[in-house]
PDB file of C-alpha atoms in Angstrom:
ATOM      1  CA  ASP A 259      -4.045  54.626 -23.959  1.00  0.00           C
ATOM      2  CA  THR A 260      -6.451  57.553 -24.280  1.00  0.00           C
ATOM      3  CA  GLU A 261      -7.285  58.035 -20.630  1.00  0.00           C
ATOM      4  CA  VAL A 262      -6.463  60.254 -17.725  1.00  0.00           C
ATOM      5  CA  THR A 263      -6.484  58.215 -14.521  1.00  0.00           C
ATOM      6  CA  GLN A 264      -7.141  59.847 -11.172  1.00  0.00           C
ATOM      7  CA  THR A 265      -6.810  58.306  -7.744  1.00  0.00           C
ATOM      8  CA  PRO A 266      -8.440  58.073  -5.349  1.00  0.00           C
ATOM      9  CA  LYS A 267     -12.003  58.376  -6.665  1.00  0.00           C
ATOM     10  CA  HIS A 268     -13.309  59.423  -3.268  1.00  0.00           C
ATOM     11  CA  LEU A 269     -11.496  60.959  -0.308  1.00  0.00           C
ATOM     12  CA  VAL A 270     -12.700  62.054   3.103  1.00  0.00           C
ATOM     13  CA  MET A 271     -10.169  63.972   5.137  1.00  0.00           C
ATOM     14  CA  GLY A 272     -10.060  65.950   8.325  1.00  0.00           C
ATOM     15  CA  MET A 273      -8.929  69.542   8.461  1.00  0.00           C
ATOM     16  CA  THR A 274      -5.604  68.557  10.021  1.00  0.00           C
ATOM     17  CA  ASN A 275      -4.823  65.760   7.559  1.00  0.00           C
ATOM     18  CA  LYS A 276      -2.316  65.731   4.716  1.00  0.00           C
ATOM     19  CA  LYS A 277      -3.329  63.833   1.604  1.00  0.00           C
ATOM     20  CA  SER A 278      -2.426  63.742  -2.074  1.00  0.00           C
ATOM     21  CA  LEU A 279      -4.430  63.400  -5.257  1.00  0.00           C
ATOM     22  CA  LYS A 280      -2.770  61.659  -8.175  1.00  0.00           C
ATOM     23  CA  CYS A 281      -3.243  61.952 -11.919  1.00  0.00           C
ATOM     24  CA  GLU A 282      -1.589  59.968 -14.705  1.00  0.00           C
ATOM     25  CA  GLN A 283      -1.756  60.093 -18.502  1.00  0.00           C
ATOM     26  CA  HIS A 284       0.159  58.226 -21.191  1.00  0.00           C
ATOM     27  CA  MET A 285      -1.024  60.119 -24.263  1.00  0.00           C
ATOM     28  CA  GLY A 286       2.165  62.139 -24.639  1.00  0.00           C
ATOM     29  CA  HIS A 287       0.337  65.314 -23.638  1.00  0.00           C
ATOM     30  CA  ARG A 288       2.692  68.021 -22.406  1.00  0.00           C
ATOM     31  CA  ALA A 289       0.108  70.207 -20.693  1.00  0.00           C
ATOM     32  CA  MET A 290      -1.686  69.096 -17.541  1.00  0.00           C
ATOM     33  CA  TYR A 291      -4.281  70.874 -15.459  1.00  0.00           C
ATOM     34  CA  TRP A 292      -6.021  70.812 -12.110  1.00  0.00           C
ATOM     35  CA  TYR A 293      -9.613  72.023 -11.979  1.00  0.00           C
ATOM     36  CA  LYS A 294     -11.983  72.299  -9.032  1.00  0.00           C
ATOM     37  CA  GLN A 295     -15.691  71.828  -9.590  1.00  0.00           C
ATOM     38  CA  LYS A 296     -18.516  72.532  -7.179  1.00  0.00           C
ATOM     39  CA  ALA A 297     -21.988  71.083  -7.711  1.00  0.00           C
ATOM     40  CA  LYS A 298     -23.900  72.646 -10.610  1.00  0.00           C
ATOM     41  CA  LYS A 299     -20.933  74.888 -11.460  1.00  0.00           C
ATOM     42  CA  PRO A 300     -18.390  74.797 -14.292  1.00  0.00           C
ATOM     43  CA  PRO A 301     -14.858  73.522 -13.746  1.00  0.00           C
ATOM     44  CA  GLU A 302     -12.686  76.243 -12.253  1.00  0.00           C
ATOM     45  CA  LEU A 303      -9.008  76.314 -13.182  1.00  0.00           C
ATOM     46  CA  MET A 304      -6.481  75.941 -10.375  1.00  0.00           C
ATOM     47  CA  PHE A 305      -3.089  75.128 -11.924  1.00  0.00           C
ATOM     48  CA  VAL A 306      -1.503  74.543 -15.316  1.00  0.00           C
ATOM     49  CA  TYR A 307       1.702  72.634 -15.979  1.00  0.00           C
ATOM     50  CA  SER A 308       3.345  72.990 -19.349  1.00  0.00           C
ATOM     51  CA  TYR A 309       6.311  70.743 -20.107  1.00  0.00           C
ATOM     52  CA  GLU A 310       6.480  69.850 -16.409  1.00  0.00           C
ATOM     53  CA  LYS A 311       6.782  73.455 -15.318  1.00  0.00           C
ATOM     54  CA  LEU A 312       4.106  75.336 -13.423  1.00  0.00           C
ATOM     55  CA  SER A 313       2.868  77.978 -15.825  1.00  0.00           C
ATOM     56  CA  ILE A 314      -0.352  79.163 -14.210  1.00  0.00           C
ATOM     57  CA  ASN A 315      -1.467  79.361 -10.592  1.00  0.00           C
ATOM     58  CA  GLU A 316      -4.921  80.929 -10.382  1.00  0.00           C
ATOM     59  CA  SER A 317      -4.283  82.471  -6.957  1.00  0.00           C
ATOM     60  CA  VAL A 318      -4.947  79.154  -5.268  1.00  0.00           C
ATOM     61  CA  PRO A 319      -4.423  79.058  -1.471  1.00  0.00           C
ATOM     62  CA  SER A 320      -1.125  77.520  -0.385  1.00  0.00           C
ATOM     63  CA  ARG A 321      -2.939  74.643   1.315  1.00  0.00           C
ATOM     64  CA  PHE A 322      -3.088  73.232  -2.240  1.00  0.00           C
ATOM     65  CA  SER A 323       0.356  72.356  -3.561  1.00  0.00           C
ATOM     66  CA  PRO A 324       0.778  70.923  -7.062  1.00  0.00           C
ATOM     67  CA  GLU A 325       3.659  68.802  -8.244  1.00  0.00           C
ATOM     68  CA  CYS A 326       4.603  67.390 -11.628  1.00  0.00           C
ATOM     69  CA  PRO A 327       7.243  64.671 -11.115  1.00  0.00           C
ATOM     70  CA  ASN A 328       7.406  63.828 -14.828  1.00  0.00           C
ATOM     71  CA  SER A 329       5.515  64.327 -18.074  1.00  0.00           C
ATOM     72  CA  SER A 330       2.965  61.626 -17.213  1.00  0.00           C
ATOM     73  CA  LEU A 331       2.209  62.389 -13.591  1.00  0.00           C
ATOM     74  CA  LEU A 332       0.552  65.239 -11.761  1.00  0.00           C
ATOM     75  CA  ASN A 333      -0.066  65.388  -8.029  1.00  0.00           C
ATOM     76  CA  LEU A 334      -2.043  67.736  -5.837  1.00  0.00           C
ATOM     77  CA  HIS A 335      -0.913  67.800  -2.219  1.00  0.00           C
ATOM     78  CA  LEU A 336      -3.529  68.850   0.315  1.00  0.00           C
ATOM     79  CA  HIS A 337      -2.881  70.184   3.799  1.00  0.00           C
ATOM     80  CA  ALA A 338      -5.042  71.910   6.380  1.00  0.00           C
ATOM     81  CA  LEU A 339      -8.060  72.107   4.101  1.00  0.00           C
ATOM     82  CA  GLN A 340     -11.343  73.741   5.015  1.00  0.00           C
ATOM     83  CA  PRO A 341     -14.845  72.285   4.646  1.00  0.00           C
ATOM     84  CA  GLU A 342     -15.490  74.722   1.776  1.00  0.00           C
ATOM     85  CA  ASP A 343     -12.726  72.959  -0.169  1.00  0.00           C
ATOM     86  CA  SER A 344     -15.021  69.968  -0.553  1.00  0.00           C
ATOM     87  CA  ALA A 345     -15.528  69.539  -4.291  1.00  0.00           C
ATOM     88  CA  LEU A 346     -14.775  67.378  -7.309  1.00  0.00           C
ATOM     89  CA  TYR A 347     -11.129  67.787  -8.303  1.00  0.00           C
ATOM     90  CA  LEU A 348     -10.519  67.148 -11.968  1.00  0.00           C
ATOM     91  CA  CYS A 349      -7.247  66.541 -13.721  1.00  0.00           C
ATOM     92  CA  ALA A 350      -6.998  67.128 -17.457  1.00  0.00           C
ATOM     93  CA  SER A 351      -4.342  66.982 -20.143  1.00  0.00           C
ATOM     94  CA  SER A 352      -3.888  68.314 -23.655  1.00  0.00           C
ATOM     95  CA  HIS A 353      -1.284  68.485 -26.384  1.00  0.00           C
ATOM     96  CA  TYR A 354      -0.612  72.190 -25.991  1.00  0.00           C
ATOM     97  CA  THR A 355      -1.466  75.094 -23.757  1.00  0.00           C
ATOM     98  CA  GLY A 356      -1.369  77.847 -26.311  1.00  0.00           C
ATOM     99  CA  GLN A 357      -2.040  76.308 -29.683  1.00  0.00           C
ATOM    100  CA  SER A 358      -5.277  75.709 -31.487  1.00  0.00           C
ATOM    101  CA  SER A 359      -5.948  72.190 -30.269  1.00  0.00           C
ATOM    102  CA  GLY A 360      -9.386  72.207 -28.713  1.00  0.00           C
ATOM    103  CA  GLY A 361      -9.615  68.988 -26.820  1.00  0.00           C
ATOM    104  CA  TYR A 362      -8.820  68.391 -23.194  1.00  0.00           C
ATOM    105  CA  THR A 363      -9.024  64.859 -21.836  1.00  0.00           C
ATOM    106  CA  PHE A 364     -10.376  64.832 -18.306  1.00  0.00           C
ATOM    107  CA  GLY A 365      -9.988  62.238 -15.621  1.00  0.00           C
ATOM    108  CA  SER A 366     -13.057  61.036 -13.755  1.00  0.00           C
ATOM    109  CA  GLY A 367     -12.109  63.162 -10.781  1.00  0.00           C
ATOM    110  CA  THR A 368     -11.614  62.803  -7.051  1.00  0.00           C
ATOM    111  CA  ARG A 369     -14.670  63.566  -4.951  1.00  0.00           C
ATOM    112  CA  LEU A 370     -13.162  65.260  -1.881  1.00  0.00           C
ATOM    113  CA  THR A 371     -15.013  65.797   1.385  1.00  0.00           C
ATOM    114  CA  VAL A 372     -13.353  67.787   4.152  1.00  0.00           C
ATOM    115  CA  VAL A 373     -14.792  67.179   7.602  1.00  0.00           C
TER     116      VAL A 373
ATOM    117  CA  GLY B 194     -10.588  88.157 -19.879  1.00  0.00           C
ATOM    118  CA  GLN B 195     -13.250  86.033 -21.417  1.00  0.00           C
ATOM    119  CA  SER B 196     -16.899  85.532 -20.526  1.00  0.00           C
ATOM    120  CA  LEU B 197     -19.348  83.029 -21.958  1.00  0.00           C
ATOM    121  CA  GLU B 198     -23.105  83.018 -21.599  1.00  0.00           C
ATOM    122  CA  GLN B 199     -25.333  80.021 -22.105  1.00  0.00           C
ATOM    123  CA  PRO B 200     -28.815  79.130 -20.837  1.00  0.00           C
ATOM    124  CA  SER B 201     -28.819  77.441 -17.453  1.00  0.00           C
ATOM    125  CA  GLU B 202     -31.452  74.831 -18.271  1.00  0.00           C
ATOM    126  CA  VAL B 203     -33.116  73.334 -21.343  1.00  0.00           C
ATOM    127  CA  THR B 204     -35.761  70.619 -21.499  1.00  0.00           C
ATOM    128  CA  ALA B 205     -36.560  68.676 -24.665  1.00  0.00           C
ATOM    129  CA  VAL B 206     -38.495  65.596 -25.691  1.00  0.00           C
ATOM    130  CA  GLU B 207     -36.899  62.311 -26.648  1.00  0.00           C
ATOM    131  CA  GLY B 208     -36.398  62.128 -30.413  1.00  0.00           C
ATOM    132  CA  ALA B 209     -36.518  65.897 -30.845  1.00  0.00           C
ATOM    133  CA  ILE B 210     -33.806  68.390 -31.777  1.00  0.00           C
ATOM    134  CA  VAL B 211     -32.380  70.883 -29.305  1.00  0.00           C
ATOM    135  CA  GLN B 212     -30.008  73.813 -29.751  1.00  0.00           C
ATOM    136  CA  ILE B 213     -27.844  75.129 -26.916  1.00  0.00           C
ATOM    137  CA  ASN B 214     -26.545  78.619 -27.573  1.00  0.00           C
ATOM    138  CA  CYS B 215     -23.344  80.197 -26.355  1.00  0.00           C
ATOM    139  CA  THR B 216     -22.405  83.849 -26.678  1.00  0.00           C
ATOM    140  CA  TYR B 217     -18.973  85.002 -25.696  1.00  0.00           C
ATOM    141  CA  GLN B 218     -16.833  88.036 -25.119  1.00  0.00           C
ATOM    142  CA  THR B 219     -13.133  87.680 -25.724  1.00  0.00           C
ATOM    143  CA  SER B 220     -10.531  89.802 -27.429  1.00  0.00           C
ATOM    144  CA  GLY B 221      -9.264  86.883 -29.478  1.00  0.00           C
ATOM    145  CA  PHE B 222      -9.407  83.139 -29.250  1.00  0.00           C
ATOM    146  CA  TYR B 223      -8.456  79.971 -31.073  1.00  0.00           C
ATOM    147  CA  GLY B 224     -11.865  78.362 -31.209  1.00  0.00           C
ATOM    148  CA  LEU B 225     -15.025  77.292 -29.413  1.00  0.00           C
ATOM    149  CA  SER B 226     -15.253  73.893 -27.750  1.00  0.00           C
ATOM    150  CA  TRP B 227     -18.153  71.940 -26.287  1.00  0.00           C
ATOM    151  CA  TYR B 228     -18.022  69.461 -23.437  1.00  0.00           C
ATOM    152  CA  GLN B 229     -20.620  67.088 -22.027  1.00  0.00           C
ATOM    153  CA  GLN B 230     -20.731  66.115 -18.377  1.00  0.00           C
ATOM    154  CA  HIS B 231     -23.073  63.571 -16.861  1.00  0.00           C
ATOM    155  CA  ASP B 232     -23.876  63.810 -13.151  1.00  0.00           C
ATOM    156  CA  GLY B 233     -20.948  62.456 -11.173  1.00  0.00           C
ATOM    157  CA  GLY B 234     -18.822  62.094 -14.285  1.00  0.00           C
ATOM    158  CA  ALA B 235     -15.975  63.872 -15.994  1.00  0.00           C
ATOM    159  CA  PRO B 236     -16.370  66.452 -18.758  1.00  0.00           C
ATOM    160  CA  THR B 237     -16.027  64.803 -22.161  1.00  0.00           C
ATOM    161  CA  PHE B 238     -14.861  66.675 -25.238  1.00  0.00           C
ATOM    162  CA  LEU B 239     -17.589  66.820 -27.907  1.00  0.00           C
ATOM    163  CA  SER B 240     -16.522  69.230 -30.604  1.00  0.00           C
ATOM    164  CA  TYR B 241     -14.309  72.131 -31.594  1.00  0.00           C
ATOM    165  CA  ASN B 242     -14.895  74.964 -34.072  1.00  0.00           C
ATOM    166  CA  ALA B 243     -11.820  76.891 -35.105  1.00  0.00           C
ATOM    167  CA  LEU B 244     -13.482  78.356 -38.183  1.00  0.00           C
ATOM    168  CA  ASP B 245     -16.918  79.781 -38.846  1.00  0.00           C
ATOM    169  CA  GLY B 246     -19.500  77.278 -39.911  1.00  0.00           C
ATOM    170  CA  LEU B 247     -20.992  73.971 -38.959  1.00  0.00           C
ATOM    171  CA  GLU B 248     -19.099  70.900 -37.784  1.00  0.00           C
ATOM    172  CA  GLU B 249     -21.041  67.651 -37.702  1.00  0.00           C
ATOM    173  CA  THR B 250     -20.218  64.559 -35.681  1.00  0.00           C
ATOM    174  CA  GLY B 251     -22.993  62.019 -35.749  1.00  0.00           C
ATOM    175  CA  ARG B 252     -26.068  63.287 -33.915  1.00  0.00           C
ATOM    176  CA  PHE B 253     -24.157  66.328 -32.629  1.00  0.00           C
ATOM    177  CA  SER B 254     -23.287  69.434 -34.626  1.00  0.00           C
ATOM    178  CA  SER B 255     -21.601  72.630 -33.533  1.00  0.00           C
ATOM    179  CA  PHE B 256     -21.635  76.030 -35.139  1.00  0.00           C
ATOM    180  CA  LEU B 257     -19.483  79.132 -34.798  1.00  0.00           C
ATOM    181  CA  SER B 258     -19.901  82.684 -36.046  1.00  0.00           C
ATOM    182  CA  ARG B 259     -16.968  84.839 -35.018  1.00  0.00           C
ATOM    183  CA  SER B 260     -18.563  88.004 -36.403  1.00  0.00           C
ATOM    184  CA  ASP B 261     -21.567  87.467 -34.113  1.00  0.00           C
ATOM    185  CA  SER B 262     -19.539  86.162 -31.130  1.00  0.00           C
ATOM    186  CA  TYR B 263     -21.929  83.259 -31.095  1.00  0.00           C
ATOM    187  CA  GLY B 264     -21.969  79.522 -31.319  1.00  0.00           C
ATOM    188  CA  TYR B 265     -24.312  76.661 -30.655  1.00  0.00           C
ATOM    189  CA  LEU B 266     -24.442  72.953 -30.089  1.00  0.00           C
ATOM    190  CA  LEU B 267     -27.191  71.085 -31.922  1.00  0.00           C
ATOM    191  CA  LEU B 268     -28.299  67.693 -30.695  1.00  0.00           C
ATOM    192  CA  GLN B 269     -30.548  65.643 -32.966  1.00  0.00           C
ATOM    193  CA  GLU B 270     -32.634  62.530 -32.326  1.00  0.00           C
ATOM    194  CA  LEU B 271     -32.400  63.161 -28.611  1.00  0.00           C
ATOM    195  CA  GLN B 272     -31.984  60.171 -26.359  1.00  0.00           C
ATOM    196  CA  MET B 273     -32.494  59.912 -22.610  1.00  0.00           C
ATOM    197  CA  LYS B 274     -28.753  59.386 -22.184  1.00  0.00           C
ATOM    198  CA  ASP B 275     -28.176  62.882 -23.589  1.00  0.00           C
ATOM    199  CA  SER B 276     -29.461  64.308 -20.298  1.00  0.00           C
ATOM    200  CA  ALA B 277     -26.346  66.011 -18.966  1.00  0.00           C
ATOM    201  CA  SER B 278     -24.687  69.367 -18.555  1.00  0.00           C
ATOM    202  CA  TYR B 279     -23.149  70.948 -21.632  1.00  0.00           C
ATOM    203  CA  PHE B 280     -20.377  73.523 -21.403  1.00  0.00           C
ATOM    204  CA  CYS B 281     -19.052  75.807 -24.082  1.00  0.00           C
ATOM    205  CA  ALA B 282     -15.430  76.823 -23.632  1.00  0.00           C
ATOM    206  CA  VAL B 283     -12.858  79.057 -25.270  1.00  0.00           C
ATOM    207  CA  ARG B 284      -9.100  79.300 -25.191  1.00  0.00           C
ATOM    208  CA  ALA B 285      -7.888  82.854 -25.619  1.00  0.00           C
ATOM    209  CA  LEU B 286      -4.897  83.630 -27.813  1.00  0.00           C
ATOM    210  CA  GLY B 287      -1.533  83.087 -26.221  1.00  0.00           C
ATOM    211  CA  ASN B 288      -0.512  80.539 -23.671  1.00  0.00           C
ATOM    212  CA  THR B 289      -3.870  80.319 -21.922  1.00  0.00           C
ATOM    213  CA  PRO B 290      -6.037  77.421 -20.787  1.00  0.00           C
ATOM    214  CA  LEU B 291      -9.684  76.742 -21.468  1.00  0.00           C
ATOM    215  CA  VAL B 292     -12.301  78.901 -19.818  1.00  0.00           C
ATOM    216  CA  PHE B 293     -15.733  77.315 -19.414  1.00  0.00           C
ATOM    217  CA  GLY B 294     -19.192  78.810 -19.612  1.00  0.00           C
ATOM    218  CA  LYS B 295     -21.514  78.204 -16.672  1.00  0.00           C
ATOM    219  CA  GLY B 296     -23.091  75.193 -18.351  1.00  0.00           C
ATOM    220  CA  THR B 297     -26.516  74.236 -19.631  1.00  0.00           C
ATOM    221  CA  ARG B 298     -28.400  71.469 -17.891  1.00  0.00           C
ATOM    222  CA  LEU B 299     -30.260  69.458 -20.581  1.00  0.00           C
ATOM    223  CA  SER B 300     -33.120  67.276 -19.451  1.00  0.00           C
ATOM    224  CA  VAL B 301     -34.547  64.867 -22.014  1.00  0.00           C
ATOM    225  CA  ILE B 302     -38.072  63.733 -21.186  1.00  0.00           C
ATOM    226  CA  ALA B 303     -40.184  60.950 -22.642  1.00  0.00           C
TER     227      ALA B 303
END
């Protein structure tokens, strides 16, 4: 299995809702990432998990809460989002965070719309 | 920190060759990567240069010159399906994740 699977593919939520994005990989990768991507912009790093521990939080607002239940799963819990949080949320995984391996495998993303 | 510069848009004709350049500023890094992203899709890993020189994978080649802080992605025999955004990316030394350039939108025309 060489894929990163993200669910749901599309999500519309109100500003008072609580929802979760899910990401799963079975490639044995020990680093997992959440990126946010706005239209015509590059992916912007949000969080990094290395060996199931949060290693990087890029000053993301607390309304985004990541969770890594095990080495294959990564969740992003959403609460009280703002319309400007509407974006494509990408999950990725890789073998290492700090070694020379170049390749990240990305999921197809969750297209989030906050209304 | 790191910064990467690449052209925002490139247009090329089907069957032609196109080169997408990437210049970077970083104090030290493992290598230069390239990703392709079609509209509405996920970024897909294309290539990785850890050492100076040219890496070839089918129609795509990537080049790195550390002394010039410069790399490029070369696409040959362009096809319409190559229309996409292309991102260069670096991972700085240490326990750091990938940082992406702003992306180059390639449009292949008939």
